[in-house]
Tab-separated table of C-alpha atoms in Angstrom:
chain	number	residue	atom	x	y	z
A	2	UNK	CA	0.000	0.000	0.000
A	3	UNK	CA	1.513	3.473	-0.943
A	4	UNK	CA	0.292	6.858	1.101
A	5	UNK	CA	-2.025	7.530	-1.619
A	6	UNK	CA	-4.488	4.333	-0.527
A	7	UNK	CA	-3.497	4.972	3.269
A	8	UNK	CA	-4.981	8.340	2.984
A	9	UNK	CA	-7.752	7.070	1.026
A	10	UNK	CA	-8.370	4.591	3.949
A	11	UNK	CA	-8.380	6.885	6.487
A	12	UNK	CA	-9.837	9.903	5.219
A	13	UNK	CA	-13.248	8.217	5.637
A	14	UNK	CA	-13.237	7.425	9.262
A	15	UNK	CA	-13.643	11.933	10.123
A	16	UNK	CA	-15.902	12.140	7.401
A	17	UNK	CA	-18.043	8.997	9.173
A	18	UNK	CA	-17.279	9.477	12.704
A	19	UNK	CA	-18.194	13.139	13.020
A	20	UNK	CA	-22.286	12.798	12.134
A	21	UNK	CA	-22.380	9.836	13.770
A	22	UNK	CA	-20.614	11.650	17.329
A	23	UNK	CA	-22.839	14.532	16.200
A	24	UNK	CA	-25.954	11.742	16.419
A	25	UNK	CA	-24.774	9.840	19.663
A	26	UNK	CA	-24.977	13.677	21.216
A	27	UNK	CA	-28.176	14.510	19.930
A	28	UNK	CA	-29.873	11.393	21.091
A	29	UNK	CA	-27.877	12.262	24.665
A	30	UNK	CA	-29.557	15.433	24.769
A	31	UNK	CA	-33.035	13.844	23.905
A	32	UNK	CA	-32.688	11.423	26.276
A	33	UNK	CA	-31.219	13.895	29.227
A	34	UNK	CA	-28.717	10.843	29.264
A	35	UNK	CA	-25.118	12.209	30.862
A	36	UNK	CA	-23.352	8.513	29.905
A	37	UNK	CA	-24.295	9.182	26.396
A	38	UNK	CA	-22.720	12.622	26.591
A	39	UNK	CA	-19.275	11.389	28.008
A	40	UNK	CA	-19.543	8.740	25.134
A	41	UNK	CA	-20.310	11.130	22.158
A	42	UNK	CA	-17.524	13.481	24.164
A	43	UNK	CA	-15.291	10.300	23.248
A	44	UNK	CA	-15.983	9.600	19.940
A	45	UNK	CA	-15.312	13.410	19.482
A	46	UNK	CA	-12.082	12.979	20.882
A	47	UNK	CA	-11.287	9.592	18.798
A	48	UNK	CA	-12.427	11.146	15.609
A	49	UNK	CA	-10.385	14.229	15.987
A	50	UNK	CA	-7.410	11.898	16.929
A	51	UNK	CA	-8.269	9.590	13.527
A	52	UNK	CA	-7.848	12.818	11.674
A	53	UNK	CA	-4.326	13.598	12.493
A	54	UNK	CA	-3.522	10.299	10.243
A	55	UNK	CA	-5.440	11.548	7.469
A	56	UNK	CA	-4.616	14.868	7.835
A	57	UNK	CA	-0.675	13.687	7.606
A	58	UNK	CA	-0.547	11.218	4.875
A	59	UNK	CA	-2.307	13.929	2.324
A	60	UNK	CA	1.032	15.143	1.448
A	61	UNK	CA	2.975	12.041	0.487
A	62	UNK	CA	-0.353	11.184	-1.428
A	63	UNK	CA	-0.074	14.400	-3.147
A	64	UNK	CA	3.706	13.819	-4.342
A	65	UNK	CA	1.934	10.404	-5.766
A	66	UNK	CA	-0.464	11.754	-7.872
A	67	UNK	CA	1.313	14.621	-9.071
A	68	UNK	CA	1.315	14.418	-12.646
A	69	UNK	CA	-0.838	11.320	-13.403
A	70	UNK	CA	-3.902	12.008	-16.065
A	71	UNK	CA	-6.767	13.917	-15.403
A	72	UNK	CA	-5.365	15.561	-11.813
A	73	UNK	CA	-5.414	18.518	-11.959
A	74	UNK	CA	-3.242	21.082	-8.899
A	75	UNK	CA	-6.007	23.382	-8.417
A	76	UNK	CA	-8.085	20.896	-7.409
A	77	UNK	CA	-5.372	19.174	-5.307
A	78	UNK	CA	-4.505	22.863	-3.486
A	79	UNK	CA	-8.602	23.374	-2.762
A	80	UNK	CA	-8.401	20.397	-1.531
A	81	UNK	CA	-5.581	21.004	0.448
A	82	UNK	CA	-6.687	24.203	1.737
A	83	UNK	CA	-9.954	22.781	2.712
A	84	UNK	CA	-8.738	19.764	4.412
A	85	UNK	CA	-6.824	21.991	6.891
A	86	UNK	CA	-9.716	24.023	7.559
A	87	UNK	CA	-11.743	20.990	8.425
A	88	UNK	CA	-9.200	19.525	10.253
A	89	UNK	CA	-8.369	22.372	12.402
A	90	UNK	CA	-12.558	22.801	13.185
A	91	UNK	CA	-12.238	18.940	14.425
A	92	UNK	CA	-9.301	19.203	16.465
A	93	UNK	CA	-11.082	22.329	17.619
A	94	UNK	CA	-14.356	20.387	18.474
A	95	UNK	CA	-12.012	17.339	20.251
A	96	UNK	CA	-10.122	19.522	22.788
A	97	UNK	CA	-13.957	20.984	23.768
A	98	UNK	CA	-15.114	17.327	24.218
A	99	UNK	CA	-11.300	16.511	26.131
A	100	UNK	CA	-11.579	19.514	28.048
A	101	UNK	CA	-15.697	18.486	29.201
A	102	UNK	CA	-14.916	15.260	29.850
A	103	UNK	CA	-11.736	16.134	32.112
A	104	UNK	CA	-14.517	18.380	34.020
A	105	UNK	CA	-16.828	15.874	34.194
A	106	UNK	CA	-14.305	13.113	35.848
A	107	UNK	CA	-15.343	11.118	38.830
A	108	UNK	CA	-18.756	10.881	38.556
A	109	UNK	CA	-19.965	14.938	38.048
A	110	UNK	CA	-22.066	15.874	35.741
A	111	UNK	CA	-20.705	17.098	31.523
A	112	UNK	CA	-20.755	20.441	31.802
A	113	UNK	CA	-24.039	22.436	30.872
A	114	UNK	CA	-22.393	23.953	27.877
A	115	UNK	CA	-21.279	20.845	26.160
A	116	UNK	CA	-24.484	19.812	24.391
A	117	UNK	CA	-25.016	23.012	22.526
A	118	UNK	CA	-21.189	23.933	21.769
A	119	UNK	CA	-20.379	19.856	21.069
A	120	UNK	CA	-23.806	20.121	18.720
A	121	UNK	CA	-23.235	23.423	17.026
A	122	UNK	CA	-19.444	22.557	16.629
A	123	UNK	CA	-20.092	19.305	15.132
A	124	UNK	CA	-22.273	20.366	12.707
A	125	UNK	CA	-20.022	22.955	11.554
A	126	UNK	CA	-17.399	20.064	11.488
A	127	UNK	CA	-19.064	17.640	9.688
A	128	UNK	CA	-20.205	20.150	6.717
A	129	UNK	CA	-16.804	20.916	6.711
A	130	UNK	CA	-15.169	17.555	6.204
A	131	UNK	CA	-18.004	17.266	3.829
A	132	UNK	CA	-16.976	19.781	1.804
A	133	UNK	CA	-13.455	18.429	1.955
A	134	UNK	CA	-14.343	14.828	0.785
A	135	UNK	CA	-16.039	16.390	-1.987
A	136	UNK	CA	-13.241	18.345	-2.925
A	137	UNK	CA	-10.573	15.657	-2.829
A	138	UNK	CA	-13.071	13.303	-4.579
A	139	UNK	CA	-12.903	15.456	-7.605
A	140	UNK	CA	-8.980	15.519	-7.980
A	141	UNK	CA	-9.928	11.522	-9.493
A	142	UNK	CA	-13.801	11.549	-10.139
A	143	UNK	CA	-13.976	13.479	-12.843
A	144	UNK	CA	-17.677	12.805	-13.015
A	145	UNK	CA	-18.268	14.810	-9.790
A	146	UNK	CA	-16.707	18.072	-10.666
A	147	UNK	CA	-19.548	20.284	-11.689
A	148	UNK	CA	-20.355	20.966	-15.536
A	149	UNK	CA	-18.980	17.005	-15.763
A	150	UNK	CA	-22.850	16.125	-16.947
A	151	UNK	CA	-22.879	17.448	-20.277
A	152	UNK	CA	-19.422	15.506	-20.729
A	153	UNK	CA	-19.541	12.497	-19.307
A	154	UNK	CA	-22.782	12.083	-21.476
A	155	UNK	CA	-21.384	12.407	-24.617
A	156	UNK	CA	-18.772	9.425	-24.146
A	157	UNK	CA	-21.865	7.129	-22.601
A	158	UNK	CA	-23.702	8.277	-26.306
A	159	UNK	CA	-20.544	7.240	-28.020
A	160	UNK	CA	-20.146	4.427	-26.223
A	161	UNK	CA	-23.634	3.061	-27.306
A	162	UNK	CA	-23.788	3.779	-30.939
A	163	UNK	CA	-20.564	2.172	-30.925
A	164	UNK	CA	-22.235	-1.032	-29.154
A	165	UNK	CA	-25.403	-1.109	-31.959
C-alpha cells in the first residue's frame, strides 16, 4: 500500500465518525442521558485523533499523484486548503469534548455547555469535512466536478452507438 491508498483509507473514518458523534450527542440530549454525553464526548475525541492520520498522509499522497492524467493542482490545493480548515474545526471540536470530559471526571455531571457547543461545533465540522471529501473526490472523479454532466454524457452516447 503506498500513502495515496493509506490516505484514502483513512480519510473516511472523520468524514463517518463526526455525524455519527454529532448523532450519539443529539440522542444524549433527547434522552437527558449524561453517559451518552461522556460517550459522544469520546468519539469526538477519537475522531479528531483519527484525523491527524489523514490529515498527515495527504502530502505524500499528493507527491503520488502529481502528474498522473486527469489531476489537476487546483483541485489538489482546494483540496488542500480545505482539508486543513476541516481539520483544524475537528481538532477544535475534540479539545472541547477533552476539556468536558476532564470536568466531568469522577462521577460529576458534563458540563451544561457541552451539548449546545459539542452540537453546534459538530455540525459545523461535519459540513466541513463534507466539503473536503467532496473536494478531494474530484482531484480523481472526474464525473463529480460540476459541468462534468454534459461531458460524461457524450462518451456514454458514443459508447452506445458504438455497441449497436
Amino acid at each position: 500500500m503506498n500513502w495515496a491508498h493509506w490516505h484514502l483509507l483513512l480519510n473516511h473514518l472523520p468524514v463517518i465518525g463526526t455525524p455519527f458523534a454529532i448523532g450519539l450527542e443529539a440522542f444524549a440530549v433527547w434522552r437527558k442521558s449524561d453517559e451518552m454525553e461522556k460517550a459522544s464526548a469520546g468519539c469526538f475525541v477519537a475522531v479528531a485523533l483519527l484525523t491527524i492520520p489523514a490529515y498527515l498522509t495527504g502530502c505524500p499522497a499528493k507527491r503520488l499523484v502529481r502528474g498522473l492524467p486527469g489531476v489537476s493542482q487546483s483541485f489538489v490545493h482546494q483540496h488542500e486548503n480545505a482539508a486543513l480548515i476541516a481539520a483544524l474545526a475537528v481538532w477544535g471540536l475534540g479539545s472541547i469534548s477533552l476539556l468536558a470530559l476532564f470536568f466531568s471526571r469522577r462521577s460529576r455531571p458534563m458540563p451544561r455547555w457541552f451539548a449546545p457547543a459539542s452540537l453546534m461545533a459538530g455540525i459545523v465540522a461535519a459540513g466541513l469535512m463534507a466539503w473536503t471529501a467532496n473536494l478531494g473526490g474530484q482531484i480523481r472523479h472526474t464525473e463529480i466536478r460540476s459541468g462534468a454532466s454534459a461531458a460524461a454524457s457524450a462518451p456514454a452516447a458514443q459508447r452506445k452507438a458504438s455497441d449497436e
